[in-house]
CSV table of C-alpha atoms in Angstrom, one decimal:
chain,number,residue,atom,x,y,z
C,18,MET,CA,127.6,-40.1,98.7
C,19,ILE,CA,127.7,-40.6,102.8
C,20,LEU,CA,129.9,-42.9,102.6
C,21,ALA,CA,132.5,-41.0,100.8
C,22,ALA,CA,131.4,-37.9,103.0
C,23,VAL,CA,131.8,-40.2,106.4
C,24,ALA,CA,135.3,-41.8,105.1
C,25,VAL,CA,136.0,-38.2,104.1
C,26,ALA,CA,135.2,-36.4,107.8
C,27,PHE,CA,136.8,-39.8,109.9
C,28,ALA,CA,139.9,-39.5,107.5
C,29,GLY,CA,140.5,-36.0,108.5
C,30,PHE,CA,140.1,-36.7,112.2
C,31,ILE,CA,142.7,-38.4,111.8
C,32,GLY,CA,144.5,-35.8,109.8
C,33,GLY,CA,143.6,-33.1,112.4
C,34,LEU,CA,145.5,-35.0,115.1
C,35,SER,CA,148.3,-36.4,112.9
C,36,GLY,CA,149.1,-33.2,111.1
C,37,PHE,CA,149.1,-35.9,107.7
C,38,GLY,CA,147.4,-39.1,107.9
C,39,ALA,CA,144.4,-38.0,106.0
C,40,SER,CA,146.0,-39.4,102.3
C,41,LEU,CA,146.7,-42.4,103.3
C,42,VAL,CA,143.6,-43.1,106.1
C,43,GLY,CA,140.5,-41.6,103.0
C,44,THR,CA,143.0,-43.2,99.5
C,45,PRO,CA,141.8,-46.7,100.7
C,46,LEU,CA,138.5,-46.1,101.6
C,47,LEU,CA,137.9,-44.1,98.9
C,48,LEU,CA,139.0,-46.5,97.1
C,49,LEU,CA,136.4,-49.4,98.6
C,50,ILE,CA,133.6,-47.1,98.0
C,51,GLY,CA,134.9,-47.4,94.3
C,52,LEU,CA,135.5,-44.2,93.2
C,53,PRO,CA,138.8,-44.1,90.7
C,54,LEU,CA,142.4,-43.8,91.9
C,55,PRO,CA,142.7,-39.9,89.6
C,56,GLN,CA,139.8,-38.6,91.6
C,57,VAL,CA,141.2,-40.5,95.0
C,58,VAL,CA,143.6,-38.2,93.8
C,59,VAL,CA,142.0,-34.6,93.1
C,60,ILE,CA,140.3,-35.5,96.5
C,61,ASN,CA,142.7,-36.2,98.9
C,62,LEU,CA,145.1,-33.1,97.5
C,63,ILE,CA,141.9,-31.0,98.0
C,64,THR,CA,140.3,-31.4,101.2
C,65,THR,CA,144.2,-31.8,102.4
C,66,MET,CA,144.8,-28.7,101.0
C,67,ILE,CA,142.0,-27.0,103.3
C,68,THR,CA,141.7,-28.9,106.0
C,69,ARG,CA,146.2,-27.5,106.5
C,70,LEU,CA,144.4,-24.1,105.7
C,71,ALA,CA,142.9,-23.9,109.1
C,72,VAL,CA,145.7,-25.9,111.2
C,73,LEU,CA,148.1,-22.8,109.4
C,74,HIS,CA,146.4,-20.1,111.1
C,75,ARG,CA,145.5,-22.2,113.7
C,76,GLU,CA,149.5,-23.0,114.5
C,77,ARG,CA,151.0,-20.6,113.1
C,78,ASN,CA,152.8,-19.1,116.8
C,79,TYR,CA,154.4,-22.8,117.1
C,80,ILE,CA,154.8,-22.7,113.1
C,81,ASP,CA,159.7,-23.5,112.3
C,82,TRP,CA,158.3,-21.1,108.5
C,83,ARG,CA,161.5,-21.5,107.4
C,84,ARG,CA,161.7,-25.5,107.2
C,85,VAL,CA,158.6,-25.3,105.4
C,86,ALA,CA,159.5,-22.8,102.5
C,87,VAL,CA,162.2,-25.5,102.1
C,88,LEU,CA,160.1,-28.3,102.3
C,89,GLY,CA,157.7,-26.6,99.9
C,90,ALA,CA,159.7,-24.9,97.5
C,91,ALA,CA,161.7,-28.6,97.0
C,92,SER,CA,158.2,-30.6,96.7
C,93,LEU,CA,157.1,-28.5,93.4
C,94,PRO,CA,160.7,-30.2,91.1
C,95,GLY,CA,159.0,-33.7,92.9
C,96,ALA,CA,155.1,-33.1,92.0
C,97,ALA,CA,156.5,-31.9,88.5
C,98,ALA,CA,158.9,-35.6,88.2
C,99,GLY,CA,155.8,-37.7,89.0
C,100,ALA,CA,153.4,-35.9,86.4
C,101,LEU,CA,155.7,-36.5,84.0
C,102,THR,CA,157.1,-40.3,85.3
C,103,LEU,CA,153.2,-41.1,85.8
C,104,HIS,CA,152.9,-41.4,81.9
C,105,LEU,CA,156.2,-42.3,81.1
C,106,LEU,CA,156.9,-45.5,83.9
C,107,PRO,CA,153.9,-48.5,84.6
C,108,PRO,CA,151.9,-46.3,87.7
C,109,HIS,CA,152.4,-50.1,89.6
C,110,ALA,CA,155.5,-49.9,89.1
C,111,LEU,CA,156.2,-46.2,90.8
C,112,ARG,CA,153.9,-46.4,93.8
C,113,LEU,CA,155.6,-49.7,94.4
C,114,LEU,CA,159.2,-48.3,94.9
C,115,ALA,CA,157.5,-45.0,96.7
C,116,GLY,CA,155.4,-47.8,99.4
C,117,ALA,CA,158.6,-49.7,99.8
C,118,VAL,CA,160.9,-46.5,100.2
C,119,VAL,CA,157.8,-45.3,102.9
C,120,VAL,CA,157.7,-48.1,104.3
C,121,LEU,CA,161.9,-48.4,104.6
C,122,SER,CA,161.9,-45.2,106.7
C,123,GLY,CA,159.2,-45.4,109.4
C,124,LEU,CA,160.9,-49.5,109.6
C,125,ARG,CA,164.2,-47.8,110.8
C,126,LEU,CA,162.5,-45.0,113.2
C,127,LEU,CA,160.2,-48.3,114.7
C,128,LEU,CA,163.2,-50.8,115.1
C,129,ARG,CA,166.0,-48.3,115.9
C,130,PRO,CA,164.3,-45.4,118.2
C,131,THR,CA,166.7,-42.8,119.4
C,132,ARG,CA,166.8,-40.9,122.1
C,133,GLN,CA,169.1,-37.8,120.5
C,134,ALA,CA,167.2,-36.0,117.4
C,135,HIS,CA,168.7,-35.5,114.3
C,136,PRO,CA,168.4,-32.1,113.2
C,137,ALA,CA,166.2,-31.1,110.3
C,138,THR,CA,169.6,-30.0,107.7
C,139,PRO,CA,168.7,-28.0,104.5
C,140,VAL,CA,169.5,-31.1,103.6
C,141,ARG,CA,167.0,-33.4,104.0
C,142,GLN,CA,164.1,-31.0,104.3
C,143,THR,CA,165.0,-31.0,100.3
C,144,VAL,CA,164.8,-34.6,99.8
C,145,ALA,CA,162.0,-35.1,102.4
C,146,GLY,CA,160.4,-32.0,100.8
C,147,LEU,CA,161.4,-34.1,97.1
C,148,LEU,CA,160.1,-37.2,97.7
C,149,GLY,CA,157.5,-36.0,99.4
C,150,GLY,CA,156.4,-34.0,95.9
C,151,TYR,CA,157.0,-36.9,94.0
C,152,LEU,CA,154.1,-38.7,96.2
C,153,SER,CA,151.6,-35.9,95.6
C,154,THR,CA,151.0,-36.1,91.8
C,155,THR,CA,151.5,-39.8,92.0
C,156,THR,CA,148.9,-40.8,95.0
C,157,SER,CA,148.7,-38.3,96.6
C,158,LEU,CA,149.8,-39.6,99.8
C,159,ASN,CA,152.5,-36.7,100.7
C,160,GLY,CA,152.6,-36.4,104.0
C,161,ALA,CA,155.8,-39.7,104.7
C,162,PRO,CA,158.3,-38.0,103.7
C,163,PRO,CA,158.2,-34.6,105.4
C,164,ALA,CA,156.9,-36.5,108.8
C,165,VAL,CA,160.1,-38.8,108.6
C,166,LEU,CA,161.9,-35.7,109.1
C,167,LEU,CA,160.4,-33.9,112.0
C,168,ALA,CA,159.7,-37.3,113.7
C,169,SER,CA,163.4,-37.7,113.5
C,170,ALA,CA,164.2,-34.7,114.6
C,171,LYS,CA,161.6,-34.9,118.1
C,172,VAL,CA,159.8,-31.8,116.9
C,173,PRO,CA,157.1,-30.6,119.7
C,174,PRO,CA,154.2,-32.4,118.2
C,175,ARG,CA,151.8,-28.5,117.9
C,176,THR,CA,155.3,-27.2,116.1
C,177,PHE,CA,154.9,-30.9,113.8
C,178,VAL,CA,151.6,-30.9,113.0
C,179,GLY,CA,151.8,-27.3,112.2
C,180,ASP,CA,154.8,-27.5,109.9
C,181,LEU,CA,152.8,-29.9,107.8
C,182,ALA,CA,149.9,-28.1,107.9
C,183,GLY,CA,152.4,-25.5,105.8
C,184,TYR,CA,154.1,-28.1,103.5
C,185,PHE,CA,151.1,-29.0,102.8
C,186,VAL,CA,149.0,-25.8,101.5
C,187,VAL,CA,152.6,-25.2,99.9
C,188,THR,CA,152.9,-29.1,97.7
C,189,ASN,CA,149.4,-29.1,97.2
C,190,CYS,CA,148.3,-26.5,95.8
C,191,LEU,CA,151.1,-26.5,93.5
C,192,SER,CA,150.4,-30.4,92.8
C,193,LEU,CA,146.6,-30.4,92.0
C,194,LEU,CA,148.2,-26.9,89.4
C,195,LEU,CA,151.1,-29.5,87.6
C,196,LEU,CA,147.8,-32.4,87.7
C,197,VAL,CA,145.4,-30.0,85.1
C,198,THR,CA,148.6,-28.9,83.1
C,199,ALA,CA,148.6,-32.7,82.1
C,200,GLY,CA,146.2,-33.2,81.7
C,201,GLN,CA,146.0,-35.4,84.9
C,202,PHE,CA,142.6,-33.4,86.5
C,203,ASP,CA,140.3,-35.7,86.7
C,204,THR,CA,137.0,-33.7,88.3
C,205,THR,CA,134.6,-36.2,86.6
C,206,GLY,CA,130.8,-36.6,88.3
C,207,LEU,CA,132.7,-34.4,91.5
C,208,ALA,CA,131.0,-31.0,90.4
C,209,ALA,CA,128.1,-31.4,93.3
C,210,ARG,CA,130.7,-34.1,95.8
C,211,LEU,CA,133.4,-31.6,96.7
C,212,PRO,CA,131.4,-28.6,98.9
C,213,VAL,CA,130.2,-32.0,100.7
C,214,LEU,CA,133.1,-33.8,100.9
C,215,VAL,CA,135.6,-30.6,101.7
C,216,LEU,CA,132.9,-29.5,105.1
C,217,ALA,CA,133.3,-33.4,105.4
C,218,ALA,CA,137.0,-33.1,106.1
C,219,LEU,CA,136.3,-29.9,108.3
C,220,ALA,CA,134.2,-31.3,110.1
C,221,GLY,CA,137.2,-34.4,111.4
C,222,ASN,CA,139.7,-32.2,111.0
C,223,ILE,CA,138.5,-29.8,114.1
C,224,LEU,CA,137.7,-33.2,115.6
C,225,GLY,CA,141.3,-34.4,115.6
C,226,GLY,CA,142.9,-30.6,115.9
C,227,ARG,CA,141.0,-30.2,119.6
C,228,LEU,CA,143.6,-33.1,120.5
C,229,VAL,CA,146.4,-32.1,119.9
C,230,GLY,CA,149.0,-31.6,122.5
C,231,ARG,CA,146.9,-33.4,124.8
C,232,VAL,CA,148.1,-36.6,123.2
C,233,PRO,CA,151.1,-38.2,124.9
C,234,ARG,CA,154.2,-37.6,123.6
C,235,ALA,CA,155.3,-42.0,123.7
C,236,VAL,CA,151.6,-42.1,121.7
C,237,PHE,CA,152.2,-39.2,119.8
C,238,ASP,CA,155.3,-40.5,118.5
C,239,ARG,CA,154.4,-43.9,118.0
C,240,ALA,CA,151.2,-43.6,116.3
C,241,ILE,CA,153.4,-41.0,113.2
C,242,VAL,CA,155.9,-44.0,112.9
C,243,GLY,CA,153.1,-46.3,112.3
C,244,LEU,CA,150.8,-43.8,110.0
C,245,ILE,CA,154.3,-43.7,107.9
C,246,VAL,CA,154.3,-47.0,107.8
C,247,VAL,CA,150.9,-47.9,106.7
C,248,SER,CA,151.4,-45.0,104.8
C,249,GLY,CA,153.9,-47.2,102.9
C,250,ILE,CA,151.9,-50.0,102.8
C,251,VAL,CA,148.5,-48.5,101.0
C,252,THR,CA,150.6,-47.1,98.0
C,253,MET,CA,151.6,-50.1,96.7
C,254,VAL,CA,148.6,-52.9,98.4
C,255,GLY,CA,146.7,-49.9,95.8
C,256,ALA,CA,149.9,-51.1,93.0
């Protein structure tokens, strides 16, 4: 329990700083501790959703609400597809494919850095939302696609964090409902742990959030790209 709380707190700190890295950090740590993947997915979705509510309030003046609405709406069919294909196809194959897409997206940003921003058009937002929704119910690593979108658009750090917060609140809520409907909501033995893990995640998130806007833009951009690549690798390794 102590190890899980420390892992979630650290993941919350990374999530508070980067806007999306909590699940990709928390997933391997919680798996290493010995928690089964279905429970790790539930923990990540719940803790990220709750911590992002605080961020949503804090960054409300910097958020592009229309973009959040498109990303969130587009995530619903993606999350539903993930919940369905979870039973139809081998999970390891799905994770390998998803991880490969994320890694290639991150490497594109890393190897071909653009000085000019690529506008986050509604079409790109829809594609990012669909992919993120699919990753949400299959691996809980649903932050990379919208993060790639926002990184390519070179939005300001606080808008980056705020937009992702809104996206996570919507997508994680929908994903949890879909997992419950599909019978994949595994909370065995988590009833007493979840409140402690949520508090640990909130504490870490608050600490990380205090650094948003204080980190140099170049460092922030490199860190985001690095987290995107790591997210994809973690997804594939978990397969």
